C-alpha cells in the first residue's frame, strides 16, 4: 500500500539524481558510480519488465494501443510523479481546498 504513495514521489527524484550524477561525472568517486549504476539497473529492469508485460498484452489483444501504452509509460510515470509532488505541496499550502472539476450533468431533468 505504501508503495503506491512512495513510488510516484521517488520516481522523479531518482531521475533528477541520475541526471545530477551524470552531469557531475568528472568528479565522481566509486560510491557515486555505484549509486548511479544501481539506479540505472533498477530503472532498466523496471521499464523492461513493464515493456514485457505490455508486449504480452499486445500479443493477447492484437492491438496498437498496448504498444503506445508501453512506449509512453515512462512519460506517464514522470507525470504521475509531478502530480504526486503537487498534491503534497497543495496539502501543506491549501489543506482544506478542493479543486473540483466542472462537469456537465450526465442527464438533464425534464421540466
PDB file of C-alpha atoms in Angstrom:
ATOM      1  CA  UNK A   1       0.000   0.000   0.000  1.00  0.00           C
ATOM      2  CA  UNK A   2       2.754   2.448   0.878  1.00  0.00           C
ATOM      3  CA  UNK A   3       4.445   1.746  -2.469  1.00  0.00           C
ATOM      4  CA  UNK A   4       1.526   3.410  -4.265  1.00  0.00           C
ATOM      5  CA  UNK A   5       2.361   6.606  -2.420  1.00  0.00           C
ATOM      6  CA  UNK A   6       6.149   6.405  -2.421  1.00  0.00           C
ATOM      7  CA  UNK A   7       6.740   5.204  -5.982  1.00  0.00           C
ATOM      8  CA  UNK A   8       5.487   8.352  -7.762  1.00  0.00           C
ATOM      9  CA  UNK A   9       7.306  10.568  -5.274  1.00  0.00           C
ATOM     10  CA  UNK A  10      10.619   8.777  -5.690  1.00  0.00           C
ATOM     11  CA  UNK A  11      10.478   8.298  -9.483  1.00  0.00           C
ATOM     12  CA  UNK A  12      11.110  11.948 -10.309  1.00  0.00           C
ATOM     13  CA  UNK A  13      13.675  12.311  -7.534  1.00  0.00           C
ATOM     14  CA  UNK A  14      15.577   9.299  -8.862  1.00  0.00           C
ATOM     15  CA  UNK A  15      15.620  10.712 -12.388  1.00  0.00           C
ATOM     16  CA  UNK A  16      16.945  14.032 -11.072  1.00  0.00           C
ATOM     17  CA  UNK A  17      19.576  12.175  -9.050  1.00  0.00           C
ATOM     18  CA  UNK A  18      20.747  10.221 -12.092  1.00  0.00           C
ATOM     19  CA  UNK A  19      20.983  13.375 -14.228  1.00  0.00           C
ATOM     20  CA  UNK A  20      22.856  15.175 -11.459  1.00  0.00           C
ATOM     21  CA  UNK A  21      25.392  12.376 -11.137  1.00  0.00           C
ATOM     22  CA  UNK A  22      25.814  12.161 -14.907  1.00  0.00           C
ATOM     23  CA  UNK A  23      26.279  15.955 -15.056  1.00  0.00           C
ATOM     24  CA  UNK A  24      28.998  15.786 -12.378  1.00  0.00           C
ATOM     25  CA  UNK A  25      30.642  12.672 -13.803  1.00  0.00           C
ATOM     26  CA  UNK A  26      34.107  14.234 -13.811  1.00  0.00           C
ATOM     27  CA  UNK A  27      34.118  14.440 -10.001  1.00  0.00           C
ATOM     28  CA  UNK A  28      32.602  11.014  -9.343  1.00  0.00           C
ATOM     29  CA  UNK A  29      34.147   8.525  -6.977  1.00  0.00           C
ATOM     30  CA  UNK A  30      33.400   4.829  -6.705  1.00  0.00           C
ATOM     31  CA  UNK A  31      30.434   5.289  -4.334  1.00  0.00           C
ATOM     32  CA  UNK A  32      28.693   7.751  -6.676  1.00  0.00           C
ATOM     33  CA  UNK A  33      29.306   5.493  -9.644  1.00  0.00           C
ATOM     34  CA  UNK A  34      27.850   2.575  -7.691  1.00  0.00           C
ATOM     35  CA  UNK A  35      24.707   4.574  -6.832  1.00  0.00           C
ATOM     36  CA  UNK A  36      24.223   5.603 -10.468  1.00  0.00           C
ATOM     37  CA  UNK A  37      24.798   2.036 -11.611  1.00  0.00           C
ATOM     38  CA  UNK A  38      22.261   0.651  -9.152  1.00  0.00           C
ATOM     39  CA  UNK A  39      19.720   3.351 -10.067  1.00  0.00           C
ATOM     40  CA  UNK A  40      20.126   2.752 -13.786  1.00  0.00           C
ATOM     41  CA  UNK A  41      19.840  -1.007 -13.272  1.00  0.00           C
ATOM     42  CA  UNK A  42      16.634  -0.628 -11.257  1.00  0.00           C
ATOM     43  CA  UNK A  43      15.184   1.721 -13.878  1.00  0.00           C
ATOM     44  CA  UNK A  44      16.151  -0.630 -16.710  1.00  0.00           C
ATOM     45  CA  UNK A  45      14.724  -3.716 -15.001  1.00  0.00           C
ATOM     46  CA  UNK A  46      11.508  -1.882 -14.123  1.00  0.00           C
ATOM     47  CA  UNK A  47      10.999  -0.484 -17.609  1.00  0.00           C
ATOM     48  CA  UNK A  48      11.898  -3.770 -19.310  1.00  0.00           C
ATOM     49  CA  UNK A  49       9.504  -5.648 -17.004  1.00  0.00           C
ATOM     50  CA  UNK A  50       6.629  -3.319 -17.872  1.00  0.00           C
ATOM     51  CA  UNK A  51       7.569  -3.473 -21.562  1.00  0.00           C
ATOM     52  CA  UNK A  52       7.419  -7.270 -21.447  1.00  0.00           C
ATOM     53  CA  UNK A  53       4.026  -7.064 -19.761  1.00  0.00           C
ATOM     54  CA  UNK A  54       2.830  -4.664 -22.460  1.00  0.00           C
ATOM     55  CA  UNK A  55       4.077  -6.921 -25.242  1.00  0.00           C
ATOM     56  CA  UNK A  56       2.286  -9.866 -23.654  1.00  0.00           C
ATOM     57  CA  UNK A  57      -0.934  -7.839 -23.541  1.00  0.00           C
ATOM     58  CA  UNK A  58      -0.408  -6.714 -27.128  1.00  0.00           C
ATOM     59  CA  UNK A  59       0.007 -10.290 -28.302  1.00  0.00           C
ATOM     60  CA  UNK A  60      -3.148 -11.274 -26.492  1.00  0.00           C
ATOM     61  CA  UNK A  61      -5.256  -8.309 -27.592  1.00  0.00           C
ATOM     62  CA  UNK A  62      -3.685  -7.775 -31.040  1.00  0.00           C
ATOM     63  CA  UNK A  63      -3.983  -4.024 -30.751  1.00  0.00           C
ATOM     64  CA  UNK A  64      -1.798  -0.986 -31.322  1.00  0.00           C
ATOM     65  CA  UNK A  65      -2.923   0.634 -28.088  1.00  0.00           C
ATOM     66  CA  UNK A  66      -0.715  -1.652 -25.973  1.00  0.00           C
ATOM     67  CA  UNK A  67       2.411  -0.659 -27.932  1.00  0.00           C
ATOM     68  CA  UNK A  68       1.605   3.037 -27.497  1.00  0.00           C
ATOM     69  CA  UNK A  69       0.991   2.450 -23.787  1.00  0.00           C
ATOM     70  CA  UNK A  70       4.344   0.697 -23.376  1.00  0.00           C
ATOM     71  CA  UNK A  71       6.244   3.412 -25.231  1.00  0.00           C
ATOM     72  CA  UNK A  72       4.629   6.240 -23.276  1.00  0.00           C
ATOM     73  CA  UNK A  73       4.824   4.580 -19.857  1.00  0.00           C
ATOM     74  CA  UNK A  74       7.964   6.465 -18.700  1.00  0.00           C
ATOM     75  CA  UNK A  75       6.267   9.773 -19.549  1.00  0.00           C
ATOM     76  CA  UNK A  76       3.182   8.650 -17.617  1.00  0.00           C
ATOM     77  CA  UNK A  77       5.320   7.757 -14.586  1.00  0.00           C
ATOM     78  CA  UNK A  78       7.070  11.125 -14.740  1.00  0.00           C
ATOM     79  CA  UNK A  79       3.741  12.977 -14.923  1.00  0.00           C
ATOM     80  CA  UNK A  80       2.420  10.886 -12.018  1.00  0.00           C
ATOM     81  CA  UNK A  81       5.486  11.949 -10.050  1.00  0.00           C
ATOM     82  CA  UNK A  82       4.839  15.619 -10.814  1.00  0.00           C
ATOM     83  CA  UNK A  83       1.188  15.193  -9.775  1.00  0.00           C
ATOM     84  CA  UNK A  84       2.179  13.477  -6.523  1.00  0.00           C
ATOM     85  CA  UNK A  85       4.591  16.262  -5.577  1.00  0.00           C
ATOM     86  CA  UNK A  86       1.945  18.851  -6.486  1.00  0.00           C
ATOM     87  CA  UNK A  87      -0.561  17.059  -4.245  1.00  0.00           C
ATOM     88  CA  UNK A  88       1.907  17.082  -1.344  1.00  0.00           C
ATOM     89  CA  UNK A  89       2.544  20.787  -1.926  1.00  0.00           C
ATOM     90  CA  UNK A  90      -1.172  21.574  -2.040  1.00  0.00           C
ATOM     91  CA  UNK A  91      -1.734  19.542   1.129  1.00  0.00           C
ATOM     92  CA  UNK A  92       0.558  21.896   3.045  1.00  0.00           C
ATOM     93  CA  UNK A  93      -0.348  25.154   1.281  1.00  0.00           C
ATOM     94  CA  UNK A  94      -4.138  24.729   0.980  1.00  0.00           C
ATOM     95  CA  UNK A  95      -5.139  21.766   3.163  1.00  0.00           C
ATOM     96  CA  UNK A  96      -8.886  22.460   3.023  1.00  0.00           C
ATOM     97  CA  UNK A  97      -9.169  23.439  -0.652  1.00  0.00           C
ATOM     98  CA  UNK A  98     -10.773  21.041  -3.103  1.00  0.00           C
ATOM     99  CA  UNK A  99     -10.023  21.517  -6.801  1.00  0.00           C
ATOM    100  CA  UNK A 100     -13.239  20.238  -8.273  1.00  0.00           C
ATOM    101  CA  UNK A 101     -13.508  19.564 -11.985  1.00  0.00           C
ATOM    102  CA  UNK A 102     -16.571  21.185 -13.518  1.00  0.00           C
ATOM    103  CA  UNK A 103     -18.724  18.669 -15.373  1.00  0.00           C
ATOM    104  CA  UNK A 104     -21.908  18.949 -17.349  1.00  0.00           C
ATOM    105  CA  UNK A 105     -24.798  16.985 -15.886  1.00  0.00           C
ATOM    106  CA  UNK A 106     -24.994  13.432 -17.212  1.00  0.00           C
ATOM    107  CA  UNK A 107     -28.663  13.962 -17.972  1.00  0.00           C
ATOM    108  CA  UNK A 108     -30.882  16.983 -17.886  1.00  0.00           C
ATOM    109  CA  UNK A 109     -34.024  16.927 -15.824  1.00  0.00           C
ATOM    110  CA  UNK A 110     -37.259  17.270 -17.754  1.00  0.00           C
ATOM    111  CA  UNK A 111     -39.276  20.368 -16.964  1.00  0.00           C
TER     112      UNK A 111
END
